[in-house]
Tab-separated table of C-alpha atoms in Angstrom:
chain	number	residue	atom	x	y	z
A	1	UNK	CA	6.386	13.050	-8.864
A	2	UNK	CA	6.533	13.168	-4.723
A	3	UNK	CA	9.399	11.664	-3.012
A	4	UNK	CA	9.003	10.349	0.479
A	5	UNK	CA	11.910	10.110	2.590
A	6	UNK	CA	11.616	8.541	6.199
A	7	UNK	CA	14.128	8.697	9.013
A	8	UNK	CA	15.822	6.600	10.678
A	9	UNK	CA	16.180	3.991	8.049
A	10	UNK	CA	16.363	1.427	11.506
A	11	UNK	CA	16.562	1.579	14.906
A	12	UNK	CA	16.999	-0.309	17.808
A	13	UNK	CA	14.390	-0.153	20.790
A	14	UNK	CA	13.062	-1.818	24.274
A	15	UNK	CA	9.876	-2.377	25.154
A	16	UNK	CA	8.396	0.476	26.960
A	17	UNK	CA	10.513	3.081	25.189
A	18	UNK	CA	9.041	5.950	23.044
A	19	UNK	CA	9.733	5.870	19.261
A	20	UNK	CA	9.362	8.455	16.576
A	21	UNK	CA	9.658	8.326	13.008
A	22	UNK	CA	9.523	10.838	10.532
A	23	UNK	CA	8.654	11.510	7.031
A	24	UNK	CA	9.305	13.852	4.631
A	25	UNK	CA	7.648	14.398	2.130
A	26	UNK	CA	9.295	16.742	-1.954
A	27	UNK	CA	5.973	18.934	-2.133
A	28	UNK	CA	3.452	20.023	0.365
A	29	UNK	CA	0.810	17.284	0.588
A	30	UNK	CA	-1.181	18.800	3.299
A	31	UNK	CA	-2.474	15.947	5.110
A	32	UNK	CA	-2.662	13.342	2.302
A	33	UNK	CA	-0.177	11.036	4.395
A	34	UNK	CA	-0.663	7.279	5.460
A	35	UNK	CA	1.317	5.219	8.000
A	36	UNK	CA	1.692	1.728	7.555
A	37	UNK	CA	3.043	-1.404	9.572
A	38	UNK	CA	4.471	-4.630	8.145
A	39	UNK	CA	5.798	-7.620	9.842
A	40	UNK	CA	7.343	-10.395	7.641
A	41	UNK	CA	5.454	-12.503	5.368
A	42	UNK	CA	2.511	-10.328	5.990
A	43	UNK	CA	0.912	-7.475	3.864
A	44	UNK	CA	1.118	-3.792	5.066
A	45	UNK	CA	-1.338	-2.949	7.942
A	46	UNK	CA	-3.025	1.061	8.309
A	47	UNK	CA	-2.340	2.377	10.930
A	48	UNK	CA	-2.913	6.068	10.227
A	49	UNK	CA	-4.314	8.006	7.719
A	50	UNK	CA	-4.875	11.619	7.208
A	51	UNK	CA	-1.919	11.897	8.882
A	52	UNK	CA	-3.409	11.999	12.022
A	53	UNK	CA	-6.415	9.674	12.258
A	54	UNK	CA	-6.050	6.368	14.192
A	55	UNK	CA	-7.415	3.593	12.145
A	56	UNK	CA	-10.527	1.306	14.007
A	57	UNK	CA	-8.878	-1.194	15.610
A	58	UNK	CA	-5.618	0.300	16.483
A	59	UNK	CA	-4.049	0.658	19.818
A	60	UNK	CA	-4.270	4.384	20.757
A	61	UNK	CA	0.071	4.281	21.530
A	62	UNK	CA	0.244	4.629	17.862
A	63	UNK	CA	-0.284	8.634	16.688
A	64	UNK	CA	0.742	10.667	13.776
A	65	UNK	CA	0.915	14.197	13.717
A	66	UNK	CA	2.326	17.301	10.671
A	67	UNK	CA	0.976	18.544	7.157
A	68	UNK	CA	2.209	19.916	4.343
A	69	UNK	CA	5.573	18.165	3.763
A	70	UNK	CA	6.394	16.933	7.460
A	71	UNK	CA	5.000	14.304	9.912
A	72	UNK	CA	5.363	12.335	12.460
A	73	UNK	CA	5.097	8.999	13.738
A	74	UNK	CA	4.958	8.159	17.319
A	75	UNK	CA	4.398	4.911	19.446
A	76	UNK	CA	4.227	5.824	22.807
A	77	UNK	CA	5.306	2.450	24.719
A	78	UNK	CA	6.781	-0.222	22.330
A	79	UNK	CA	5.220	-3.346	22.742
A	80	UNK	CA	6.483	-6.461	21.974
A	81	UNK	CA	3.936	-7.030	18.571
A	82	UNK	CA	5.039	-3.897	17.412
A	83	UNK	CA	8.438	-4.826	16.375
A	84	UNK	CA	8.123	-4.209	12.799
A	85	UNK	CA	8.313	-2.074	9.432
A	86	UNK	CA	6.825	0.988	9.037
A	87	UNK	CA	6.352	2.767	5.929
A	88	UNK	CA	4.413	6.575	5.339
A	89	UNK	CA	2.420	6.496	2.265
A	90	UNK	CA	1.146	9.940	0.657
A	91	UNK	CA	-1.523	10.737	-2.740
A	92	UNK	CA	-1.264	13.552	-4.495
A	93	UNK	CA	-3.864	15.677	-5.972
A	94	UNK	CA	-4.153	13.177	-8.937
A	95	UNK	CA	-4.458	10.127	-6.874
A	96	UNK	CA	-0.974	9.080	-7.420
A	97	UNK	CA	0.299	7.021	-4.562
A	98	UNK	CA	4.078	6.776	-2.983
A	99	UNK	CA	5.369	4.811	-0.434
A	100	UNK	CA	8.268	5.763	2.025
A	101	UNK	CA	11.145	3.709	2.042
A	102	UNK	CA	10.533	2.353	5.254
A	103	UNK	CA	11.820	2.013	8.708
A	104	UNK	CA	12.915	-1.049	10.423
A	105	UNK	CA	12.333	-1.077	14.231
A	106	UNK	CA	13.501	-4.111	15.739
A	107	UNK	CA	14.704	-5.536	19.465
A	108	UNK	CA	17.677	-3.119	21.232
B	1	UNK	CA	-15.096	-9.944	7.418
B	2	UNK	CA	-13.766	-8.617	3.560
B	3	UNK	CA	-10.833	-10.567	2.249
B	4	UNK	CA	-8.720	-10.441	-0.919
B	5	UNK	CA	-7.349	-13.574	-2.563
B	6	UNK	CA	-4.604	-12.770	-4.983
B	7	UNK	CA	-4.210	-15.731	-8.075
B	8	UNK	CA	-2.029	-16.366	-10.942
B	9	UNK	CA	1.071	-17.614	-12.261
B	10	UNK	CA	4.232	-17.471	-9.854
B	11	UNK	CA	6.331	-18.257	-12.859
B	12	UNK	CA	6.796	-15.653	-15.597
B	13	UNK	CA	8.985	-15.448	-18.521
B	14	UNK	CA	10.711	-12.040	-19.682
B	15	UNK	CA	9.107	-10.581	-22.413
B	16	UNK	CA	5.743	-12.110	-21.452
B	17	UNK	CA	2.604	-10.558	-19.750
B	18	UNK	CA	2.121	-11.236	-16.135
B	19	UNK	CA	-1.552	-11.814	-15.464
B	20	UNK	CA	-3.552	-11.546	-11.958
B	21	UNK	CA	-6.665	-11.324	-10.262
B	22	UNK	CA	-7.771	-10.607	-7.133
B	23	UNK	CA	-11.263	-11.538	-5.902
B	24	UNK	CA	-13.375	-10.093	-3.102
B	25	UNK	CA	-15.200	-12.491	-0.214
B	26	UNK	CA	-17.540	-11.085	2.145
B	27	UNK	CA	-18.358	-8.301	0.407
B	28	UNK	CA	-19.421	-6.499	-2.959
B	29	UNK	CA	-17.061	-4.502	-5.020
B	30	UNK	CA	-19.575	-2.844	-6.395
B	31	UNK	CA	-19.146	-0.064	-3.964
B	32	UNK	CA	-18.695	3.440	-5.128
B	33	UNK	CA	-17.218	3.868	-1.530
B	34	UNK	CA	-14.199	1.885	-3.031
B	35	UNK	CA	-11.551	1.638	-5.596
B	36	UNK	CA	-9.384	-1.449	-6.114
B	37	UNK	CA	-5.557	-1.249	-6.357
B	38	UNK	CA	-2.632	-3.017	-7.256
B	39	UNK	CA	0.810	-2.462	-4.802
B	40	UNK	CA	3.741	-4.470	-5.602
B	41	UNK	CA	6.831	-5.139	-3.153
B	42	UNK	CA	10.681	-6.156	-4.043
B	43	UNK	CA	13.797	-5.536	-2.572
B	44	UNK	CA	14.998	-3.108	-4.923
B	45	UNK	CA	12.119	-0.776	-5.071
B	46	UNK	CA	10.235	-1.371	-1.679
B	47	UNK	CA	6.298	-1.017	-1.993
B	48	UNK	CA	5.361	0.298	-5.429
B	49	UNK	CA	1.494	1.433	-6.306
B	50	UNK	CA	0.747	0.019	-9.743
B	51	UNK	CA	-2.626	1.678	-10.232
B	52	UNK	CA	-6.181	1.427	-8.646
B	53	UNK	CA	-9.670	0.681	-10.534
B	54	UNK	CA	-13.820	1.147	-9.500
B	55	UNK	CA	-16.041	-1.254	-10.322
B	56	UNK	CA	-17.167	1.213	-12.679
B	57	UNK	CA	-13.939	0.653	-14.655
B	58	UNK	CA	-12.952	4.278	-13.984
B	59	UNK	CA	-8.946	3.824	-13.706
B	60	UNK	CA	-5.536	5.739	-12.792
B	61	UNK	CA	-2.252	4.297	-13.245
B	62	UNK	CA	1.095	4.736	-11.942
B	63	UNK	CA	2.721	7.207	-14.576
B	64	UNK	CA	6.083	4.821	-14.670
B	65	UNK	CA	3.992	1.556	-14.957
B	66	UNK	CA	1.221	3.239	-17.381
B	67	UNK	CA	2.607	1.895	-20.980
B	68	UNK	CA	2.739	-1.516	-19.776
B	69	UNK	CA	-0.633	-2.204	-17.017
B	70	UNK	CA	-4.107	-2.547	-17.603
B	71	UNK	CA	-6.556	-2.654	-14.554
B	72	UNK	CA	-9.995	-4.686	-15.234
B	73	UNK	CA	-13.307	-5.130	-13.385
B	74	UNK	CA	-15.397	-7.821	-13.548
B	75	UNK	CA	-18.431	-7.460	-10.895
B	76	UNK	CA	-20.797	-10.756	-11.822
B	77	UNK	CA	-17.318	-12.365	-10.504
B	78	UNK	CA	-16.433	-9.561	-7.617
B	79	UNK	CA	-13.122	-9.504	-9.007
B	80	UNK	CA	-10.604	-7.367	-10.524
B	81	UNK	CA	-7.119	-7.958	-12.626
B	82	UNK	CA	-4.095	-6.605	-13.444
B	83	UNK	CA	-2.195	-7.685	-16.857
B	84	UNK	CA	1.376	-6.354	-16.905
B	85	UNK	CA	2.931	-6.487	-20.565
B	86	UNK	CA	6.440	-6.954	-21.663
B	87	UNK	CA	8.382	-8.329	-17.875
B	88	UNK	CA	11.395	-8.562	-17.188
B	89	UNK	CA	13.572	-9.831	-14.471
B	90	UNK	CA	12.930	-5.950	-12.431
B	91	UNK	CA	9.375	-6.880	-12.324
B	92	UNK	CA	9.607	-9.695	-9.865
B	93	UNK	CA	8.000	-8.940	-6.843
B	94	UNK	CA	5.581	-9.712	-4.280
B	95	UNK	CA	1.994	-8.220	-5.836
B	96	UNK	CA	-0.841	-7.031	-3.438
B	97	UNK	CA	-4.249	-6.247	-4.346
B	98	UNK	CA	-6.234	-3.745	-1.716
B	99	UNK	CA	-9.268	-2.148	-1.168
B	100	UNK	CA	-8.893	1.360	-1.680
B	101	UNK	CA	-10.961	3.765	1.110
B	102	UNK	CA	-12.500	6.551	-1.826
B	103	UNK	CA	-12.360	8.699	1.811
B	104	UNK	CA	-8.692	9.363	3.001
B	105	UNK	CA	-7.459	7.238	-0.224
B	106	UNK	CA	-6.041	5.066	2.272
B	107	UNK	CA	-5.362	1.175	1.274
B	108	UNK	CA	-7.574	-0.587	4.299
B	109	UNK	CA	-7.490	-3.964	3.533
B	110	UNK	CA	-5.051	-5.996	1.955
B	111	UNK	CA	-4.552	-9.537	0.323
B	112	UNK	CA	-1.866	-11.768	1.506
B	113	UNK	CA	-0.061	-11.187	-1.133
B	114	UNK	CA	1.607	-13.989	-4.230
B	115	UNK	CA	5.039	-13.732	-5.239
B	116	UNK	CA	5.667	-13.623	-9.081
B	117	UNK	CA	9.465	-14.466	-10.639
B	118	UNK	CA	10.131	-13.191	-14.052
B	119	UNK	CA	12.763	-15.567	-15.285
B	120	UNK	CA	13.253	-18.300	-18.375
């Protein structure tokens, strides 16, 4: 099976500031990785897939970037709405889905 | 606008089978654009995919979950169900269902979510 690993586990931030996540992925999944947000009490929210692709609908401050068993998750200026959870999400070659464990950004 | 509306019991006892169904409004899910998958949340494990189905009942399961789910389509009710056999207490969660994009595999739209206790 692939294990995802995403760092920081948390982090503090301001509005305005840049913030970068990364994930990590046990095998190269070339660019079979998803980004997720969740806020609480809600369900998960794509952001991102194919690593790199900004979902319809999505701000363009949000941007992921890497392949194989790296990437990168960027939002350029926080905004207040994005305070949140975000989680990477890859599929293997047999359409077997992890999740990340997730990262908390919330209010420095 | 496509929505998901998880249902079923929020109560289930250990040893029993946990049964639910999502069903699709505003739109068909007889789609071969689409598959139809099961994600469950707790604390312990964090988001967990349980397995994914097409309305032509073509399915693929989470290996760890495999022995104890079955995925089922029913399109004359544009839903789809998950049974879960033999719970216990590590099976609580919060269970989503989701539409599953067939192009980037990526879960697009998501039900609210219900919450389902395993306990006596």
């Amino acid at each position: 099976d692939i294990q995802m690993t995403q760092s920081p586990a948390s982090l503090s931030a301001s509005v305005g500031d840049r913030v970068t996540i990364t994930c990590q992925a046990s095998q190269d999944i070339r660019n079979r990785l998803n980004w997720f947000q969740q806020k609480p009490g809600q369900p998960p929210k794509l952001l991102i897939y194919h690593a790199s692709s900004l979902e319809t609908g999505v701000p363009s401050r949000f941007s992921g970037s890497g392949s194989g068993t790296d990437f990168t998750f960027t939002i350029a200026s926080l905004q207040p709405e994005d305070f949140a959870t975000y989680y990477c999400q890859q599929y293997d070659n047999l359409l077997r889905f992890t999740f990340g464990p997730g990262t908390k950004v919330d209010i420095k | 606008q496509l929505q998901l509306q998880e249902s079923g019991p929020g109560l289930v006892k250990p040893s029993e089978t946990l049964s639910l169904t999502c069903t699709v409004f505003g739109g068909s899910i007889s789609s071969s654009s689409y598959y139809w998958g099961w994600i469950r949340q707790s604390p312990g494990k964090g988001l967990e995919w349980i397995g994914s189905i097409s309305y032509t009942e073509n399915t693929y399961y989470n290996p760890s979950l495999k022995s104890r789910v079955t995925l089922s389509v029913d399109t004359s009710k544009n839903q789809f169900s998950l049974k879960l056999i033999s719970v216990t207490a590590a099976d609580t969660a919060v269970f989503y269902c989701a539409r599953q994009r067939v192009w980037g595999q990526a879960f697009d739209i998501w039900g609210q979510g219900t919450r389902v206790i395993v306990s006596s």
